[in-house]
Amino acid sequence: MFAPVRGQPDFPEIEAGIAAFWRERGVYRKSLELRRGAPRFVFFEGPPTANGMPHPGHCLTRAIKDLYPRYRTMRGEFCERKAGWDTHGLPVEVEVCKEIGIHSKAEIEAYGVEPFIHKCQESVWRYMKEWETLTERIGFWIDLSDAYVTYQQSYVESVWWALATLFDRGLLYQGHKIVWWWAQGGTALSSGEVGQGYKEVADPSVYVAFPLVDAAGRPTNRSLVAWTTTPWTLPSNQFAAVKADLDYVVVRETGSADEAEYILAEPLVATLAEKLKRAFDIVERLPGAALVGRSYLPPFDTFRPAGPPQSAPLAGGGSDTIGWRIVAADFVTTDSGTGIVHVAPAFGEVDYGVLVAEQARFAPGTGPALLNCVAPDGTFTDAFAMGSGRFVKECDRDIARDLRARGLLVHQEQYVHDYPFCWRADADPLIQYPRKSWFIRTSQFRDAMLANNAAITWLPEHIKDGRFGNFLETNVDWALSRERYWGTPLPIWECEATGRMEAIPSYAALLAKPGIAGTDVFTRAKAANPQLSDDLAVHKPYIDAVTYDSPFAGGSRMRRVPEVIDCWFDSGAMPFAQWGWPHSGTAEFEAQFPADFISEAIDQTRGWFYSQLAISTLLFGRTPGSSQPGDAKKPYPHPFRTCIVLGHMLGEDGQKMSKSRRNYKEPKVIFDTYGADALRWYFLAGQPPWTSIRYNERAIRESIPEFLLRLWNVYSFFVIYARIDGFDPAGLTGSVDDRSFAVARGGRAVSDYGELDRWMLSEVHATAIDMVGRLDAFDHFGAAQRLSALVEAVSNWYVRRSRERFWAAGRADVGPEGNRDKLDAYWTLYQTLLTIARLAAPFVPFVSEEIWRNLAVAGGGAGFAESVHLTDYPIGEPDLIDGDLVRRMALVRDVASLGRAARAAEKLKVRQPLAKVEVILADATSPHATGDAAWLESHAELVCDELNVKGFEICREPERYITRTVQADLKKLGPRLGKDLPKARDAIAKADGDALLAALARDGRVTVAWAGGEATLEREDLLVRTSARPGWAAAEGRQAVVVVSTELTPALVAEGLVREVVHAVQSHRKSLDLEFTDRIELVFATESPDLRAAIEAHLDYVAAETLATRVSFGGHDGPIIDVDGHGLGISLQVTHGAGGAAVDAGGRS
RNA sequence: GCGCGCGUAGCUCAGUUGGUUAGAGCGCCACCCUGAUAAGGUGGAGGUCCCACGUUCGAAUCGUGGCGCGCGCACCA
C-alpha cells in the first residue's frame, strides 16, 4: 500500500530521509556490485584543493560529475568513483601562514619546518571534512572512504616514479633561467600559476636619459631616452637596445638655451613632446644601425667603474666594450616608449637573451657577467646602497627622485597595465628573476600534445582548437620546482663531491641504497609523537635527512636537492598515482585508463586538463624524434576521452563570486531552504553547462514549480486516489517486474488500452528514447528539457483529461465490481510515474528515490529494486510508440488552445457555453490530413468538453471563414530558381490560392508565370496558409484555424448564468472552509427573473455540483453578489449530521 | 597587443545544415478552475535578434569591420 503523501513537500526533509536510507542500506555499494564485471565507464575525479570552503560553483561541478556516472550505471555499466583530494602546495602553505600570522620564508624557517608541515597536514584534514559534507549533501555518489590523497606515501611514490622516468629520459633538467619569482615566498612559479595572478595596476613609469660617452668615458650632451615601468631594474642596466632598421632622431628643445640633446625613435618624438608639453627641433636623423656599438653611462654606477669603457677580446678576433653599449634587437617596437629599450638581463627573459648573445660574441670567460643587485628575497643588496635591504618595488619612487635630482629623469607618469601577483598572496607582486630551477621539457612534446588533444572530445567543441589548443601552441617548459616545504619532494639526490645526480623512483629503492642513513630522524619523531602520520616519512624535513653513499665518488654522500614540486604535477599524475601505480594497483590502472569522462570548470585548461595531458603524453606517448618500437604505450586520446568544460559561475550581480562582496548565498542555505534536487535541477536543466551561469536564489526558487513541484503534484494526486480506490499493483499481480517497462497489468496488452493511455505511454517511450540519445552524447541539458516537457504533458493533459476516470464509481480492480477503465488509468499513470522516476534519477536523485520508494517498493512489492538507482534506465520501446497518435494529440491540444484564444478574443469566458466550434485544418493535402481530420472528428466530445461548446465540426466549407493563400516553399524553390525567386514568390503569392490548389489537385502540377519567366510547380513546392476572414471569432495557428460561433441563444445564456452561480457557491464553500464532502442547503435570493428562471431550469445540476441536498429561493439579508449583471444573495448552511461519510470519491454524478 | 566566448522580450536564456509568423521560463496584465487547492491552468502584451557593410533570391544564423561585456595569453622593455 502506498504511504500517504503530503501536499506540501518539504524537500530538504525528504532528502535527509533518503540520504539516511542510502547510508544505512549501502545503496551506492549495491549499485556498484550490481554492475561488477560489466563494461566500465571510467570517471576521474579532479581532486578539489582541500583548502578553502566549497562554494556554489563547486556544487555545479559535483552535480555534473554525479549525473553521468549514475546514468551510465543505470545503463548497465560499471563505474567506480574514487574520490580524491589535492593537498599540497602553496595554497595550503599560505593558508597556514595566515593562521599562525607569518608570511615570509624566513619566518617559516624560524617557526620550524617540522611543525609547519604538521600544521599543513592538519589544515588539509579540516577542509576535507567540509568537502565531504557538501559532497554527501548534494547527493554526489563517490567513494569517500577510499579517496586518494596527494600527500599519501603511495601517491608520492607514484609521482616519484614519474619524475624519475622523466629524469632518466633527459626530460627533467635543471636550468638557469629568468623565472617569475615570488620573492616573499622565495620560489619560482609556473606559467599557469602566474597567469592566475594578473591584476591591473598603475605602476610608475619613467623616461630616463642615458648620456652617450666620449672615448674617455665622459658624458656628452647627447642622451638616449629609454622608457621603463620597472625603475628598480635600472641599477642593474647592462645594455640599451635599438631596432637597426628604425629611424632615430637627435632632438633639442625649441628655443632653449640648454644644450641637452635627446635620441629616440622618430615616430615617438611627437608622443614624447606632448607628454612633456615641450617642442623639439630635429638636429639630426640616423638609422638605428648607426647607433649600435656606441657606449653610454647607465643611470646608476652600481656596477660600472669610472673611466673609459672597458673592452674584452671577441671570440672571432678584435675586441668590443663589455657593457653599457647600444645593441640591435628585433623586439624593439614603436608601440610605446621611445624605441630605445633599457636592458637589464637579470629581470627579463628577452633581456637575458641579449646577455646570452653578447656572451657568445666574446672569448670564453671574458664577456659580460650577469649583473644583479637584487637578493632572492626581493630586496636590494649592498651593491645598490640607496635601496639596500628594501623591497625593490618600494624603491621605485626614491629611484625616480634620485634621477630627477641628477637631471636624468626626462619624464615620469603612471602606467596602467596588467602585472602578475602571487596567486595565493595577491598583495605580493612577482618579479622576473634569474634562478636555477627544475624544468620539464614539455615544449619538446608540443606536437605530440596537440595530436593527443585532437583526439579528445571537448564540450563545448571550441575549447579544443580555441583556448586549450592555443595554450598548447604556446607551450613553454614546465617550471616544476618550488623552493618551499609542503609538497612532493623532488626525488633527486646529488653527489656532494661531483654534483652528479640520480632520481629515485620509490621509497624502497631509496632504502635499498648502500650506506643509507638518516631514516631514523622520522623514526624518532614518530616515537615522540605516535599520532604522526607515516605518510610524512616521504616529506620534508624528514626526507632531507636521508643520505647514502655516492656511486660517483668514493667516500662522499648523496643528498637530496632541497626543492619540492609544483602541486599541479601531483594532480596531473592522478590517473596512475591514485592507484599507487606502478608500485601497486596495476590491474586497477589498466582497467581505469583512460577516463571516459571528466568535467571541471574552464580555469582548469591551464590546470588539471593540462597537467594530466602533459604528464600522460610525456610518460605514455612517443618521444618526438624517437623511432623505438613500443615507445607509444597508449593510443590517443589519453588520459581522458570526453571533457565537459564548465563555465564560471557568477554571483547574483553578475560579477565574479566573492565572499567579501557577499553576492551569493552559501550552498548550505540553498540546501536547507529548497533542497539539493532544486539546486541540481537548476544547474542541469537551466542552461548548457558551458555558459557562465548566474547563481541567483530567486532563479533557483522559481525553477522549482515548473518541474519538481509539478512532478510532485502528479505523484501526490496519484497516491491520494490510489489509496481511496485501493489500487494495489502488487495485490493485482502478485509481483511486478521492473526490469522492462511492460509491467504486469491484469492481462491487458497496451494495445487494448484506451487512446489517452496509449498516447501517454507513447510519449513516455518517445521521451525515453530521446533522452537516452542525448545523454549518450553528454547533452544533459537537452535531455532535461525533454523530461520537463514529459512531466508537463502528464500533468496538464493526461491527468487533467483523466480526472473523471479516477473519480468514477467502482474499484480499481478487475473483478465484477471493478471498473476496468479506472484500472487502466491507474496502471498508466503508475507506469508513467515509475518511468519518470527512473528517467529523472540521475538528475534529481532524492525526489526520484522518494517517489520510487513509495510507488514501487511500498506499493508495488517484492518485484521492485529497493532503490531507483538500482534499476535499469528506461531506453524506451519503439513499438509502443504510436506516432500518429502523438501527432494527433498534439493537434487536438493545439485546437483546444486556439479555441480558447478565439473565445478570449471575443471576451467569451469558458463558463459561457457556446453552440459550436469549427475547425479548418491548415493543410488538407498533407499525407496525414485525411486521417488526422477523421480522428479529430471522432474526438468531438473531447474538444467540446475542453472548450465548453455544444457542437464540433471539421469545416467542409472553409471559404465561409477563411481564405487560403499559397506561398512558395523557399527552401525547395530557392536552389532551383535562384535569382528568379523573388518574382516567382510574388507571382505565387498573388495567385488565387483556392484556384491554384484546385488545379494542382486536378493535374498534379501547375504553371505560374511572371514577367520574363515561368515555372512549373508541384504540390511540394508550395506551402498553404489559411487565415480567418474578418468578422469571425477565429484563431489561427500553424496547424489549424479554429472558429467559434459567437451567437448566444437564451438557453445558452441561462446555462452560462447557472455555471456562474455554481462558481459563486463553490467560492463561498471554500471561503467557509468546508470539507469537500460536506453537504449543504442552499437558499438563493434574486430579483432577476432571468436568473431565477435559469437556476430553476437547472436545479439538479446546481445541487449536484455544489453537493446541496436542498435548493430553494427565499429572503436574504447578506451581501448581494453580481452574476453577469444580475444580483444574487446566497445563504448556505451545512446539513446536520451529513458529514462526508456518504460521499465517496465517486460521489460526483 | 593577440586569442577565445558572448551580445535575441523587463529578467534568465533556447534558437537544430541560411528559408516565409524568432521561442521558453520567470515577471507583468487579463481570465479560467476550485475533488492535486496557501496548488493548478489558459490567453495577452512585450523584440531595431548590439551596429555597419558585405555574400546570397533570402541573414538572428555566413563573412569583414566596429562597439560592449566576460575570460584567457604574455617578449607590454
Coordinates of N, CA, C and O in Angstrom, one line a residue, chain A residues 801-851:
Chain A
R801 N -7.2 15.3 -18.4 CA -8.2 14.6 -19.2 C -8.7 13.3 -18.5 O -9.7 12.7 -18.9
S802 N -8.0 12.8 -17.5 CA -8.3 11.6 -16.9 C -9.0 11.7 -15.5 O -9.4 10.7 -14.9
R803 N -9.2 12.9 -15.1 CA -9.7 13.1 -13.7 C -11.0 12.4 -13.5 O -11.2 11.7 -12.5
E804 N -11.9 12.5 -14.5 CA -13.2 11.9 -14.3 C -13.1 10.4 -14.1 O -13.9 9.7 -13.4
R805 N -12.1 9.8 -14.8 CA -11.9 8.4 -14.7 C -11.5 8.0 -13.3 O -11.9 6.9 -12.8
F806 N -10.6 8.8 -12.7 CA -10.2 8.5 -11.4 C -11.3 8.7 -10.4 O -11.4 8.0 -9.3
W807 N -12.3 9.5 -10.7 CA -13.4 9.8 -9.8 C -14.6 8.9 -10.0 O -15.6 9.0 -9.3
A808 N -14.5 8.2 -11.1 CA -15.7 7.4 -11.4 C -16.0 6.3 -10.3 O -15.1 6.0 -9.5
A809 N -17.2 5.8 -10.4 CA -17.6 4.8 -9.4 C -16.9 3.5 -9.6 O -16.4 3.3 -10.7
G810 N -16.8 2.7 -8.6 CA -16.2 1.4 -8.7 C -14.8 1.3 -8.3 O -14.1 2.4 -8.2
R811 N -14.3 0.1 -8.0 CA -13.0 0.0 -7.5 C -12.0 -0.2 -8.7 O -12.4 -0.6 -9.8
A812 N -10.8 0.2 -8.4 CA -9.8 0.0 -9.5 C -9.4 -1.5 -9.4 O -8.4 -1.9 -8.9
D813 N -10.2 -2.3 -10.0 CA -9.9 -3.8 -9.9 C -10.5 -4.4 -11.2 O -11.2 -3.8 -12.0
V814 N -10.2 -5.7 -11.3 CA -10.7 -6.4 -12.5 C -11.9 -7.2 -12.2 O -12.5 -7.7 -13.1
G815 N -12.3 -7.4 -10.9 CA -13.5 -8.2 -10.6 C -14.8 -7.6 -11.1 O -14.8 -6.6 -11.8
P816 N -15.9 -8.3 -10.8 CA -17.2 -7.9 -11.3 C -17.5 -6.5 -10.8 O -18.3 -5.7 -11.5
E817 N -17.0 -6.1 -9.6 CA -17.3 -4.8 -9.1 C -16.3 -3.8 -9.5 O -16.3 -2.6 -9.2
G818 N -15.3 -4.2 -10.2 CA -14.2 -3.4 -10.7 C -14.6 -2.5 -11.8 O -15.6 -2.8 -12.6
N819 N -13.8 -1.5 -12.0 CA -14.0 -0.5 -13.1 C -12.8 -0.6 -14.0 O -11.7 -0.1 -13.6
R820 N -12.9 -1.3 -15.1 CA -11.8 -1.6 -16.0 C -11.1 -0.3 -16.4 O -9.9 -0.2 -16.4
D821 N -11.9 0.7 -16.8 CA -11.3 1.9 -17.3 C -10.5 2.6 -16.2 O -9.5 3.2 -16.5
K822 N -11.1 2.6 -15.1 CA -10.4 3.2 -13.9 C -9.1 2.5 -13.7 O -8.0 3.1 -13.5
L823 N -9.1 1.2 -13.8 CA -7.9 0.4 -13.5 C -6.8 0.8 -14.6 O -5.6 0.9 -14.3
D824 N -7.3 0.9 -15.8 CA -6.3 1.3 -16.9 C -5.7 2.6 -16.6 O -4.5 2.8 -16.8
A825 N -6.5 3.5 -16.1 CA -6.0 4.9 -15.8 C -4.9 4.8 -14.7 O -3.8 5.4 -14.8
Y826 N -5.2 4.0 -13.7 CA -4.2 3.8 -12.6 C -2.9 3.2 -13.1 O -1.8 3.6 -12.8
W827 N -3.1 2.1 -13.9 CA -1.9 1.4 -14.4 C -1.1 2.4 -15.3 O 0.1 2.4 -15.2
T828 N -1.7 3.1 -16.1 CA -1.0 4.0 -17.0 C -0.2 5.1 -16.2 O 1.0 5.3 -16.4
L829 N -0.9 5.7 -15.3 CA -0.3 6.7 -14.5 C 0.8 6.1 -13.6 O 1.9 6.7 -13.4
Y830 N 0.6 5.0 -13.1 CA 1.5 4.3 -12.3 C 2.8 4.0 -13.1 O 3.9 4.3 -12.7
Q831 N 2.7 3.4 -14.2 CA 3.8 3.1 -15.1 C 4.5 4.4 -15.5 O 5.8 4.4 -15.5
T832 N 3.7 5.4 -15.8 CA 4.3 6.7 -16.2 C 5.2 7.2 -15.1 O 6.3 7.7 -15.3
L833 N 4.7 7.2 -13.9 CA 5.4 7.8 -12.8 C 6.7 7.0 -12.5 O 7.7 7.6 -12.2
L834 N 6.5 5.7 -12.6 CA 7.7 4.9 -12.3 C 8.8 5.1 -13.3 O 10.0 5.2 -13.0
T835 N 8.4 5.3 -14.6 CA 9.4 5.5 -15.6 C 10.0 6.9 -15.4 O 11.2 7.1 -15.6
I836 N 9.2 7.9 -15.1 CA 9.7 9.2 -14.9 C 10.7 9.2 -13.7 O 11.7 9.9 -13.8
A837 N 10.3 8.5 -12.7 CA 11.3 8.4 -11.6 C 12.6 7.9 -12.0 O 13.7 8.4 -11.6
R838 N 12.6 6.9 -12.9 CA 13.9 6.4 -13.4 C 14.6 7.3 -14.3 O 15.8 7.5 -14.3
L839 N 13.8 7.9 -15.2 CA 14.4 8.9 -16.1 C 15.0 10.1 -15.4 O 16.0 10.6 -15.8
A840 N 14.4 10.4 -14.3 CA 14.8 11.6 -13.5 C 15.9 11.3 -12.5 O 16.6 12.2 -12.0
A841 N 16.1 10.0 -12.3 CA 17.0 9.6 -11.2 C 18.4 10.2 -11.2 O 18.9 10.7 -10.2
P842 N 19.1 10.3 -12.4 CA 20.4 10.9 -12.4 C 20.4 12.4 -12.2 O 21.4 13.0 -11.8
F843 N 19.3 13.0 -12.5 CA 19.2 14.5 -12.3 C 18.8 14.9 -10.9 O 19.5 15.7 -10.3
V844 N 17.7 14.3 -10.4 CA 17.2 14.7 -9.1 C 17.1 13.4 -8.3 O 16.0 12.8 -8.1
P845 N 18.2 12.9 -7.8 CA 18.2 11.5 -7.2 C 17.4 11.4 -6.0 O 16.9 10.3 -5.7
F846 N 17.2 12.5 -5.2 CA 16.4 12.3 -4.0 C 14.9 12.2 -4.2 O 14.3 11.2 -3.8
V847 N 14.3 13.1 -5.0 CA 12.9 13.0 -5.2 C 12.6 11.8 -6.0 O 11.6 11.1 -5.7
S848 N 13.4 11.4 -7.0 CA 13.2 10.2 -7.7 C 13.1 9.0 -6.8 O 12.3 8.1 -6.9
E849 N 14.0 9.0 -5.9 CA 14.1 7.9 -4.9 C 12.8 7.9 -4.0 O 12.3 6.8 -3.8
E850 N 12.4 9.0 -3.6 CA 11.3 9.1 -2.7 C 10.0 8.6 -3.4 O 9.3 7.8 -2.9
I851 N 9.9 9.0 -4.7 CA 8.7 8.5 -5.5 C 8.8 7.0 -5.7 O 7.9 6.3 -5.5

